[in-house]
mmCIF file of C-alpha atoms in Angstrom:
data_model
loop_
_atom_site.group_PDB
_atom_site.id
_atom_site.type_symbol
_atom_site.label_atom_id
_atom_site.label_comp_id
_atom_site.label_asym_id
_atom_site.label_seq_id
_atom_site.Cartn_x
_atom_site.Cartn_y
_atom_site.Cartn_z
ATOM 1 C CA UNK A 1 11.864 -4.819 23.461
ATOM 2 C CA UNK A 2 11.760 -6.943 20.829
ATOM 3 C CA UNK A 3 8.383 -7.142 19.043
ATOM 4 C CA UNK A 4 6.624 -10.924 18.516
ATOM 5 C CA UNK A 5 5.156 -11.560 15.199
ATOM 6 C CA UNK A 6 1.568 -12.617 15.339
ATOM 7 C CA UNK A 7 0.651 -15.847 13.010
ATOM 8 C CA UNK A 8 -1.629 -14.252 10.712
ATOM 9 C CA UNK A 9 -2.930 -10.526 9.786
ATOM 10 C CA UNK A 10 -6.015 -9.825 7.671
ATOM 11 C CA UNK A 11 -6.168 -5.799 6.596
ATOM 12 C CA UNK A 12 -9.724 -4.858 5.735
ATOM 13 C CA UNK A 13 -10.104 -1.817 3.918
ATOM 14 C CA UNK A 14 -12.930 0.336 2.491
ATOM 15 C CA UNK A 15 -12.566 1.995 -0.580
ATOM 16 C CA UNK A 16 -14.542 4.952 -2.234
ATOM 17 C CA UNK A 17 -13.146 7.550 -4.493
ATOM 18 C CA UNK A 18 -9.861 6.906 -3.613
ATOM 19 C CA UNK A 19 -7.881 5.530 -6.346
ATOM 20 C CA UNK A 20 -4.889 8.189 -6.251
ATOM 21 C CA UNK A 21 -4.338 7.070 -2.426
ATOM 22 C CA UNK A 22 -4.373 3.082 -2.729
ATOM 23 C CA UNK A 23 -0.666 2.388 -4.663
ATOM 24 C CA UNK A 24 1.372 4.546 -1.858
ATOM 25 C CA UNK A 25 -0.994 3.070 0.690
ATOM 26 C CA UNK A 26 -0.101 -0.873 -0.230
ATOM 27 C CA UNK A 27 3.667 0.408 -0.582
ATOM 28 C CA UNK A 28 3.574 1.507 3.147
ATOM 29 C CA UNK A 29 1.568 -1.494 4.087
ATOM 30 C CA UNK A 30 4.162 -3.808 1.820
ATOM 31 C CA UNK A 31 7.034 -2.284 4.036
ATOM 32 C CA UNK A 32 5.583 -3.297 7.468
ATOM 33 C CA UNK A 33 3.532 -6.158 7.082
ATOM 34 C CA UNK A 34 6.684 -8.824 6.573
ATOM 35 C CA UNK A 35 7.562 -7.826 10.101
ATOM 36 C CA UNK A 36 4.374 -8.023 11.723
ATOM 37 C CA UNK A 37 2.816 -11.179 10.887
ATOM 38 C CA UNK A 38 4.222 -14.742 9.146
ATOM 39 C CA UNK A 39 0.994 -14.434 7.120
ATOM 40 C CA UNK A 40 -0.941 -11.690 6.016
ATOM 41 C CA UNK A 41 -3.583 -10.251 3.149
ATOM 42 C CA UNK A 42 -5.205 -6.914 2.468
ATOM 43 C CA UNK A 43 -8.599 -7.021 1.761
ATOM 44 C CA UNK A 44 -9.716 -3.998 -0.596
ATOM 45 C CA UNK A 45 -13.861 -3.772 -0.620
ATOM 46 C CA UNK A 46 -14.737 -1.244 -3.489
ATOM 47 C CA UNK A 47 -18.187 0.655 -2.078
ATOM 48 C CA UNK A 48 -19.693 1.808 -5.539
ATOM 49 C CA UNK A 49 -16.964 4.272 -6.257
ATOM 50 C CA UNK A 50 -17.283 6.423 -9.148
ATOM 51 C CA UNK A 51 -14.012 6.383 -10.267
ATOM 52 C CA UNK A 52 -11.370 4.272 -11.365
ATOM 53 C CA UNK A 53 -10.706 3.216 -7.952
ATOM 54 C CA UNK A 54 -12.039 -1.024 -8.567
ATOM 55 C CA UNK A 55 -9.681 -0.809 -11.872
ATOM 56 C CA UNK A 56 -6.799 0.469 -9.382
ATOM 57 C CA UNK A 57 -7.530 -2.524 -7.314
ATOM 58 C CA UNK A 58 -7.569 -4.752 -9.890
ATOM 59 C CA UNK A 59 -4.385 -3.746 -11.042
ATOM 60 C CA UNK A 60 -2.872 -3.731 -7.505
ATOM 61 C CA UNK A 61 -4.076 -7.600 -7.123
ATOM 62 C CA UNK A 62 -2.693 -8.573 -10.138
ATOM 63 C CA UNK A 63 0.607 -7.076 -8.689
ATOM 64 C CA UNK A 64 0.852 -8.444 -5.046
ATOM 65 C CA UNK A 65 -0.773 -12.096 -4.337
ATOM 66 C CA UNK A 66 -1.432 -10.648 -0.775
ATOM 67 C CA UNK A 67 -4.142 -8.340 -1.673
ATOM 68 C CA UNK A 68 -7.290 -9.194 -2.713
ATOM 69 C CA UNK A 69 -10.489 -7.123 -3.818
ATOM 70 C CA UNK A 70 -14.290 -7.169 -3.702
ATOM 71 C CA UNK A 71 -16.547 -4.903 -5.701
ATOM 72 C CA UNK A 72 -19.871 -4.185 -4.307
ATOM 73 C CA UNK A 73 -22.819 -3.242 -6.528
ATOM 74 C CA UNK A 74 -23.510 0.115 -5.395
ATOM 75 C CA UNK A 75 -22.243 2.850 -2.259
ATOM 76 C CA UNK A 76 -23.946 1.130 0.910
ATOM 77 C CA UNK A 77 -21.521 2.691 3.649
ATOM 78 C CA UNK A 78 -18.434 2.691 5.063
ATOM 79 C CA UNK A 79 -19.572 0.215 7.842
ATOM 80 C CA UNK A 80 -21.651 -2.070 5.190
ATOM 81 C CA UNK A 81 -18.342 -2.341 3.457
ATOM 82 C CA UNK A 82 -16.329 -3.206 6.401
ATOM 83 C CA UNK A 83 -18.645 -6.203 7.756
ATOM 84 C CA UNK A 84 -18.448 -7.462 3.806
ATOM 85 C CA UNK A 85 -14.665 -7.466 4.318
ATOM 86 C CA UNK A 86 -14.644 -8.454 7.787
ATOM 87 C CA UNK A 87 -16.208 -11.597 6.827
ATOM 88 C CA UNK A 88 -14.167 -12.579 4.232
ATOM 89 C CA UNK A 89 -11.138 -12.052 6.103
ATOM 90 C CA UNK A 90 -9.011 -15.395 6.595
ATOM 91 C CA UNK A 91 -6.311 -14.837 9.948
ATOM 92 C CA UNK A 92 -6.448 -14.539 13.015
ATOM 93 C CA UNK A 93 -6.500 -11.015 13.558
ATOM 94 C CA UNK A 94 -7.902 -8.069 11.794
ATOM 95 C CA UNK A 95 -7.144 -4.194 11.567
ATOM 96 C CA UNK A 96 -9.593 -1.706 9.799
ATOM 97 C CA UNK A 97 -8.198 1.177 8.269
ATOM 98 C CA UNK A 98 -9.514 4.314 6.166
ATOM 99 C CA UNK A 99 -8.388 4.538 2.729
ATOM 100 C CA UNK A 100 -7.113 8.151 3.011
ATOM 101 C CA UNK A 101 -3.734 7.637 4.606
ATOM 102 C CA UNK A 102 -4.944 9.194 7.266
ATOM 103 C CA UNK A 103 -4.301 5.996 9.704
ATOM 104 C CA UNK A 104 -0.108 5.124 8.989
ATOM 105 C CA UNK A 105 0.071 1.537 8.551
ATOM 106 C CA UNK A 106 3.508 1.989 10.938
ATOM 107 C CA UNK A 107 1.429 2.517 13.106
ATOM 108 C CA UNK A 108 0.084 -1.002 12.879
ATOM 109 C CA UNK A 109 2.622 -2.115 15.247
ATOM 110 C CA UNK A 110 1.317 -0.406 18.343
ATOM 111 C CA UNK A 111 -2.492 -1.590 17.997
ATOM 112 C CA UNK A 112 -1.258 -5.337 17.953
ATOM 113 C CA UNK A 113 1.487 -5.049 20.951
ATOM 114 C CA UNK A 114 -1.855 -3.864 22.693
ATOM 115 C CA UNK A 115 -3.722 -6.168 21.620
ATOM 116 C CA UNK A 116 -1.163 -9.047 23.017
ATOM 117 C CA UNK A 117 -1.744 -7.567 26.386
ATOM 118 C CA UNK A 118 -5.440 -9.158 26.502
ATOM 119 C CA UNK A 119 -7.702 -6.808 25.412
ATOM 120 C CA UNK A 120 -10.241 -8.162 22.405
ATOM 121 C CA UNK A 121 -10.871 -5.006 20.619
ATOM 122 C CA UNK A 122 -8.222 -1.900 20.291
ATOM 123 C CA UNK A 123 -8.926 1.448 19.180
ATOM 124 C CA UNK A 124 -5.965 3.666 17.848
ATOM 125 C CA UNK A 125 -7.068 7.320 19.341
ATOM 126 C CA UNK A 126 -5.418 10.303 17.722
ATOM 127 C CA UNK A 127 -3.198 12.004 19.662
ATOM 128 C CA UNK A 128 -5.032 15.569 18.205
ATOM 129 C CA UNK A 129 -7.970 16.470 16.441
ATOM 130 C CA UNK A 130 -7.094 16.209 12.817
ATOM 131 C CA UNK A 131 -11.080 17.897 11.859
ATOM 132 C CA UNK A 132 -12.888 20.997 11.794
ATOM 133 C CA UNK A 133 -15.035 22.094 14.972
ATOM 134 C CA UNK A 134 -18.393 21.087 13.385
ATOM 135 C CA UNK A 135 -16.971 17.659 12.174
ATOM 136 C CA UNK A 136 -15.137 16.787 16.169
ATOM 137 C CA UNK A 137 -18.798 18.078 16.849
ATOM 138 C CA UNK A 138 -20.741 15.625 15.262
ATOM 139 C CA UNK A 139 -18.175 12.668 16.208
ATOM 140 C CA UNK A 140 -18.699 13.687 19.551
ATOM 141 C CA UNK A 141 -22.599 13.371 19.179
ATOM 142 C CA UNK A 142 -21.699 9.787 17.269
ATOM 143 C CA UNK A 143 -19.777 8.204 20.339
ATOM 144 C CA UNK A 144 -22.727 9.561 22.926
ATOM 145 C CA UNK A 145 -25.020 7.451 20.374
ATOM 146 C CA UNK A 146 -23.071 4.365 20.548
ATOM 147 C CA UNK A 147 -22.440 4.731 24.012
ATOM 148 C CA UNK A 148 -26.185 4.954 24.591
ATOM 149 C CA UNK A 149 -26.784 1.879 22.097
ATOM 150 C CA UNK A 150 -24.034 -0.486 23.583
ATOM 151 C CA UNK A 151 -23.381 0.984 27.051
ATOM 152 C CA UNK A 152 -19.965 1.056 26.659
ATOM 153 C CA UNK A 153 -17.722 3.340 28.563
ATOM 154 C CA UNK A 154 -14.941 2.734 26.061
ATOM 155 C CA UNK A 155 -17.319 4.785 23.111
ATOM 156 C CA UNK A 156 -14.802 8.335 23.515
ATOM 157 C CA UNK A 157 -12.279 5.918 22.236
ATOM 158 C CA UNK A 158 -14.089 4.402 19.243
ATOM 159 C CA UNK A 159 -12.111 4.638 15.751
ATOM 160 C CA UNK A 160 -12.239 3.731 12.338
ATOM 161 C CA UNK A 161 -8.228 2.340 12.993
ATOM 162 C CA UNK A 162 -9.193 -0.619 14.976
ATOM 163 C CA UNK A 163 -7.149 -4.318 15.727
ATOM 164 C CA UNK A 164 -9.870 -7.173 17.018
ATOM 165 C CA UNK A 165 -8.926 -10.848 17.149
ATOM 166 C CA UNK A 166 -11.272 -12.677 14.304
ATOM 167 C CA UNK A 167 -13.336 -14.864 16.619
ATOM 168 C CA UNK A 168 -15.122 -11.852 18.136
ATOM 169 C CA UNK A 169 -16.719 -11.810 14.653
ATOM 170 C CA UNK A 170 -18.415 -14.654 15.757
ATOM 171 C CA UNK A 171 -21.120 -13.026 17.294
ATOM 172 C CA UNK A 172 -22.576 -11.308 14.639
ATOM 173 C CA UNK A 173 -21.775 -13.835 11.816
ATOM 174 C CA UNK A 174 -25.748 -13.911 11.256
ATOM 175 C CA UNK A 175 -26.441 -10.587 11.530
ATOM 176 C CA UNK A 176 -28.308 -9.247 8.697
ATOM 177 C CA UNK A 177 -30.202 -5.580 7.804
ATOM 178 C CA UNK A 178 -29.000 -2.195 5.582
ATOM 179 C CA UNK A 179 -27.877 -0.432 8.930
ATOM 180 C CA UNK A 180 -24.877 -1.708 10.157
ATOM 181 C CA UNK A 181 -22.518 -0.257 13.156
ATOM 182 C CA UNK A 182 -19.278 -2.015 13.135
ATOM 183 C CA UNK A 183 -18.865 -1.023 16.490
ATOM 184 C CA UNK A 184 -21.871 -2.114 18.210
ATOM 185 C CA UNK A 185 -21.879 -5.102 16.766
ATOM 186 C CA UNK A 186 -18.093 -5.910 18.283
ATOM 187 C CA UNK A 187 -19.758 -5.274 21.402
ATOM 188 C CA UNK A 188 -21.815 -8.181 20.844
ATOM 189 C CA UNK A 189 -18.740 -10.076 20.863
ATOM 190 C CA UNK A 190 -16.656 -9.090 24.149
ATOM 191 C CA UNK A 191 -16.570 -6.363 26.658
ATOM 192 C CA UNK A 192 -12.694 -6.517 26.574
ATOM 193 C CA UNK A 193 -11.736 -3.606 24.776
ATOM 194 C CA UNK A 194 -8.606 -1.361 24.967
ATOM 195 C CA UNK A 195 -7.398 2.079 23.466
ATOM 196 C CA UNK A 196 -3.949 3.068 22.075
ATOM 197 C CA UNK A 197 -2.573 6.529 21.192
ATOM 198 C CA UNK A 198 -1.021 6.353 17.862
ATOM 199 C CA UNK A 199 -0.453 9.269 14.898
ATOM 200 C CA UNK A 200 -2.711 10.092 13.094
ATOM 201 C CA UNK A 201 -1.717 11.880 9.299
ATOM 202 C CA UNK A 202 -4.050 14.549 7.424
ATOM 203 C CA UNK A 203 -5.549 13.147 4.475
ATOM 204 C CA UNK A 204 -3.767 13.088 1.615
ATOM 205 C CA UNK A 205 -6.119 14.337 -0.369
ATOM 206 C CA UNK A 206 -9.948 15.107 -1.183
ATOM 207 C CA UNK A 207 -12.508 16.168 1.494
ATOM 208 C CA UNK A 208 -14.109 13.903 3.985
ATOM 209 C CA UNK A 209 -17.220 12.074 2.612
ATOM 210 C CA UNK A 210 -18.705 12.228 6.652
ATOM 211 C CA UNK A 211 -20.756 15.663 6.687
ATOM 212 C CA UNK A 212 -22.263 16.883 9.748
ATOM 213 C CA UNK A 213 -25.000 15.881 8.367
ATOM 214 C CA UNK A 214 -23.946 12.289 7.615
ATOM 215 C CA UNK A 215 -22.662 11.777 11.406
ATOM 216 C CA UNK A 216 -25.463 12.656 13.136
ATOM 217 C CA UNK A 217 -27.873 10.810 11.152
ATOM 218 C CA UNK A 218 -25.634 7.960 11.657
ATOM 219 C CA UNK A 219 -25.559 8.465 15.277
ATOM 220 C CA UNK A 220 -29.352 8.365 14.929
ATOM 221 C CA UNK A 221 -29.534 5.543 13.474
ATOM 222 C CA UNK A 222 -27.328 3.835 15.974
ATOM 223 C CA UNK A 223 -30.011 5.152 19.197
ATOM 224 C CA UNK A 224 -32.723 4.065 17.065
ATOM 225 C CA UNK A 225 -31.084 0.481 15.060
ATOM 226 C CA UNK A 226 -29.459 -0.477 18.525
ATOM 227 C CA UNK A 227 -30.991 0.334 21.509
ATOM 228 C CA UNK A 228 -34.271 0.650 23.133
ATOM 229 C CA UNK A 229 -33.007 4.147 25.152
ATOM 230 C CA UNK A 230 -34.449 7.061 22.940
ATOM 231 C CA UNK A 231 -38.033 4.719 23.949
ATOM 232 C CA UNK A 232 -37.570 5.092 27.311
ATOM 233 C CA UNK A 233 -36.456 9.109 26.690
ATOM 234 C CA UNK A 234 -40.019 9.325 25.025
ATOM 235 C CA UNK A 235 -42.016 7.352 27.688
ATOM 236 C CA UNK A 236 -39.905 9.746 30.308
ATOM 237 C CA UNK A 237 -41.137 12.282 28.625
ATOM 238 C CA UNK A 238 -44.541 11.868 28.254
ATOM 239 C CA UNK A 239 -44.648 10.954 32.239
ATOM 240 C CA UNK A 240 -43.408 14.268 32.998
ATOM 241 C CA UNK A 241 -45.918 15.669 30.617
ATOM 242 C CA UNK A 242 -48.410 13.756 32.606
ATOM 243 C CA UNK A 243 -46.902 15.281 36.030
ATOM 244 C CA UNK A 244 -47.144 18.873 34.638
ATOM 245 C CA UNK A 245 -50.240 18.328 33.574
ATOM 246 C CA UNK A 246 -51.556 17.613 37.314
ATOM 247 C CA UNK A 247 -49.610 20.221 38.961
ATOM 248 C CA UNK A 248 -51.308 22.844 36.436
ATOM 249 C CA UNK A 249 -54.742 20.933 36.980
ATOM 250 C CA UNK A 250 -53.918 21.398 41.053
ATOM 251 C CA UNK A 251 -53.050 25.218 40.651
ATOM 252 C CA UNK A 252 -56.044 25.748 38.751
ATOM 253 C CA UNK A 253 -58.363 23.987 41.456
ATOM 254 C CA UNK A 254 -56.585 25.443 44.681
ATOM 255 C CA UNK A 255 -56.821 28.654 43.013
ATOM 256 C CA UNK A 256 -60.845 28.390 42.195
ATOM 257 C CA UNK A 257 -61.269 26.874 45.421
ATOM 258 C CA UNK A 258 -58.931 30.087 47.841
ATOM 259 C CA UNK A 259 -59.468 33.127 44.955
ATOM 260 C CA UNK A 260 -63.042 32.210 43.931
ATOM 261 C CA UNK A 261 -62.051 32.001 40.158
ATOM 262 C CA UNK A 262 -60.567 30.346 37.475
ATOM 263 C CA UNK A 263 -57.149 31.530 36.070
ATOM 264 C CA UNK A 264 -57.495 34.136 33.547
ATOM 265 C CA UNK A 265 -55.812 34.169 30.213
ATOM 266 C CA UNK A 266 -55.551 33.120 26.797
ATOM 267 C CA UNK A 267 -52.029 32.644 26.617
ATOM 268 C CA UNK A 268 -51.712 30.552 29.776
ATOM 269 C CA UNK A 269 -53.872 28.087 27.825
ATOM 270 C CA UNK A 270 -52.037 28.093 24.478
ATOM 271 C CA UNK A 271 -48.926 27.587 26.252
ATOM 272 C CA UNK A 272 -50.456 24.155 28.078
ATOM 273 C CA UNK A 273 -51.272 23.222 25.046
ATOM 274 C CA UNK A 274 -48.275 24.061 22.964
ATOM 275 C CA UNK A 275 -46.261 21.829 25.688
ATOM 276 C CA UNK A 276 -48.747 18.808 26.000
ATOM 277 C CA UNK A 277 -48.884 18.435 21.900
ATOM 278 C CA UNK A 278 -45.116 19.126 21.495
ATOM 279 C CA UNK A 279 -44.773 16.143 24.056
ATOM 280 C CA UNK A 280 -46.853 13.834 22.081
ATOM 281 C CA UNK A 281 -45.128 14.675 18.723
ATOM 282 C CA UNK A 282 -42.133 13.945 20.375
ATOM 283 C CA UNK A 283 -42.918 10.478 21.467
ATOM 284 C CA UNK A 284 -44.836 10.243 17.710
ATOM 285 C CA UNK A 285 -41.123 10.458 16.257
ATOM 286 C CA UNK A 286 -39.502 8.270 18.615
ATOM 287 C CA UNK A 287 -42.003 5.414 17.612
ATOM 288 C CA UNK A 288 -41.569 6.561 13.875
ATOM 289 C CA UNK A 289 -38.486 5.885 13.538
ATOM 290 C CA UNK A 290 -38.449 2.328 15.241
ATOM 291 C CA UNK A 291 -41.334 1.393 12.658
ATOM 292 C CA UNK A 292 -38.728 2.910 9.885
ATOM 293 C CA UNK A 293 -36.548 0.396 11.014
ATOM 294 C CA UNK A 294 -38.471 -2.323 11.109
ATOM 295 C CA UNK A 295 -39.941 -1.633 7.775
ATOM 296 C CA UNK A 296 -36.504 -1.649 6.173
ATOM 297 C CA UNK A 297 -36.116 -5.460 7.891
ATOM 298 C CA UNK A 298 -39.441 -6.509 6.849
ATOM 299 C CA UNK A 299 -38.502 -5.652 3.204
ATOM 300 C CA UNK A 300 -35.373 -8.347 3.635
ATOM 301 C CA UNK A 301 -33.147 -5.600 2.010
ATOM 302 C CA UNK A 302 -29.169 -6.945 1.960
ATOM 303 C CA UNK A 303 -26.649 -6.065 4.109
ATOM 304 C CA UNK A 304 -24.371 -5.280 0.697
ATOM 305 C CA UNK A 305 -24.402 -7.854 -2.494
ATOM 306 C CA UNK A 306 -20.944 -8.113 -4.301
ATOM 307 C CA UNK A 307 -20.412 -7.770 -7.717
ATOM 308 C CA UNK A 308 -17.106 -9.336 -7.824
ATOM 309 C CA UNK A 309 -14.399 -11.411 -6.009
ATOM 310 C CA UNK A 310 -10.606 -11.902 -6.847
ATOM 311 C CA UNK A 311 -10.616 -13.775 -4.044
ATOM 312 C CA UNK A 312 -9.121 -17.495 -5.411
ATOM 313 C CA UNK A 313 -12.447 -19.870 -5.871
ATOM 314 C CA UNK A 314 -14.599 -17.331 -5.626
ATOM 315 C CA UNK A 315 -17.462 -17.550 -7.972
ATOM 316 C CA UNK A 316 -18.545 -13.998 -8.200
ATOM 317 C CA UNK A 317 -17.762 -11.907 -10.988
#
């Protein structure tokens, strides 16, 4: 079957540390782009590396009139950095890659032939588990938290290698606050959204910069930044306090009432109390970390700020 070429193709990639892996990645790219899309432009977004990697991008612009590259001021994350290039992309349809080679650009190919059979969004899904048991851990706790925050039943699917059509974009084009969740805010923009096996490589080289430690405090942040559910978890919580509380106050007075005494025991009370309080702390950090949230909005912090644009007119540098 012979593939259709879509009119226009805007790569968005996030950079960080990874100045060794960016020339073989635009060579790859440079070999399958010409026969995916009549027009088409890389867009490099520098996230505060601490490396040479914004010199290798300037180099690599200088080089190719496709790609062009914006430096941000300092590291605010890998999703920060991809709604900075998502909105400066110019075609009709974007892909989001990692910078690690990790996601083959031939690979390209298959998200967009999906895409062309009506879905919105497309996902590529590895066909195995390129991570350690801890790491497929915590991206398993990460999807549960976005599936809790947008509902979606597609979140076992979701992917840093991703093909959406530009409009979607739409929908959050006024969105504004330091967390940002590429995925849930897509979600904002359709419910049509489709998955494609495709290969992915192991990473050329370094170590992942997403700890345990990083994922679940970004799956957190998601429950917490997106979604009113871990509010109801806390008011569920304190109900069935409530509950236990009158079936304890009910055994205490049937027993006084048919045994002629109260129950006996220091550690029957401790206990009670160990489970009411530990109930109430509970629902304490719930509502603690909403008011984090809204305390980072109410101090108007940016989304990300750029440093500087190679993009043609741009003013920033």
């Amino acid at each position: 079957m012979k593939r259709v070429r879509i009119p226009g193709l805007s790569i968005v990639i996030p950079a960080y540390n990874s100045g060794e892996n960016l020339t073989p990645l635009v060579d790859r790219l440079a070999a399958v782009l010409p026969s995916l899309a009549g027009a088409y432009e890389l867009v490099l977004v520098n996230d505060g590396s601490r490396d040479g990697t914004w010199d290798r991008i300037r180099n690599l612009v200088a080089g190719h009139p496709w790609i062009r590259g914006i430096d941000l001021q300092r590291n605010y994350g890998q999703h920060n950095a991809l709604l900075c290039g998502i909105r400066a992309a110019r075609h009709g349809v974007i892909v989001t890659m990692d910078d690690d080679l990790q996601h083959p650009p031939e690979e390209i190919a298959r998200l967009l032939d999906k895409l062309g059979e009506g879905a919105d969004v497309v996902y590529g899904t590895a066909e195995a588990q390129q991570h350690g048991l801890w790491r497929n851990l915590a991206s398993r706790m990460t999807k549960r938290a976005l599936a809790s925050a947008v509902g979606a039943t597609n979140a076992a699917n979701v992917t840093a290698f991703r093909a959406f059509r530009t409009p979607v974009r739409n929908a959050f084009e006024h969105y504004h606050g330091p967390s940002v969740s590429i995925d849930v805010l897509l979600s904002w923009g359709t419910s049509r959204f489709a998955a494609q096996r495709v290969r992915h490589d192991a990473r050329r080289q370094g170590v992942s910069n997403y700890t345990f430690r990083k994922l679940a405090s970004h799956a957190l942040e998601m429950m917490t930044g997106f979604s009113t559910w871990p509010l109801r978890v806390a008011s569920l919580v304190g109900f069935s306090a409530t509950l236990f509380g009158l079936a304890v106050l009910a055994y205490v007075l049937i027993r006084y009432v048919m045994a002629g005494g109260s129950v006996p025991g220091f550690p029957f009370l401790a206990a009670i109390i160990t489970i009411f309080s530990g109930a109430q702390l509970f629902a304490l950090g719930i509502m603690g970390e909403y008011l984090a949230r809204m305390h980072n909005r109410a101090m108007d912090r940016p989304t990300y700020a750029v440093r500087e644009d190679t993009s043609p007119g741009s003013n920033r540098s």
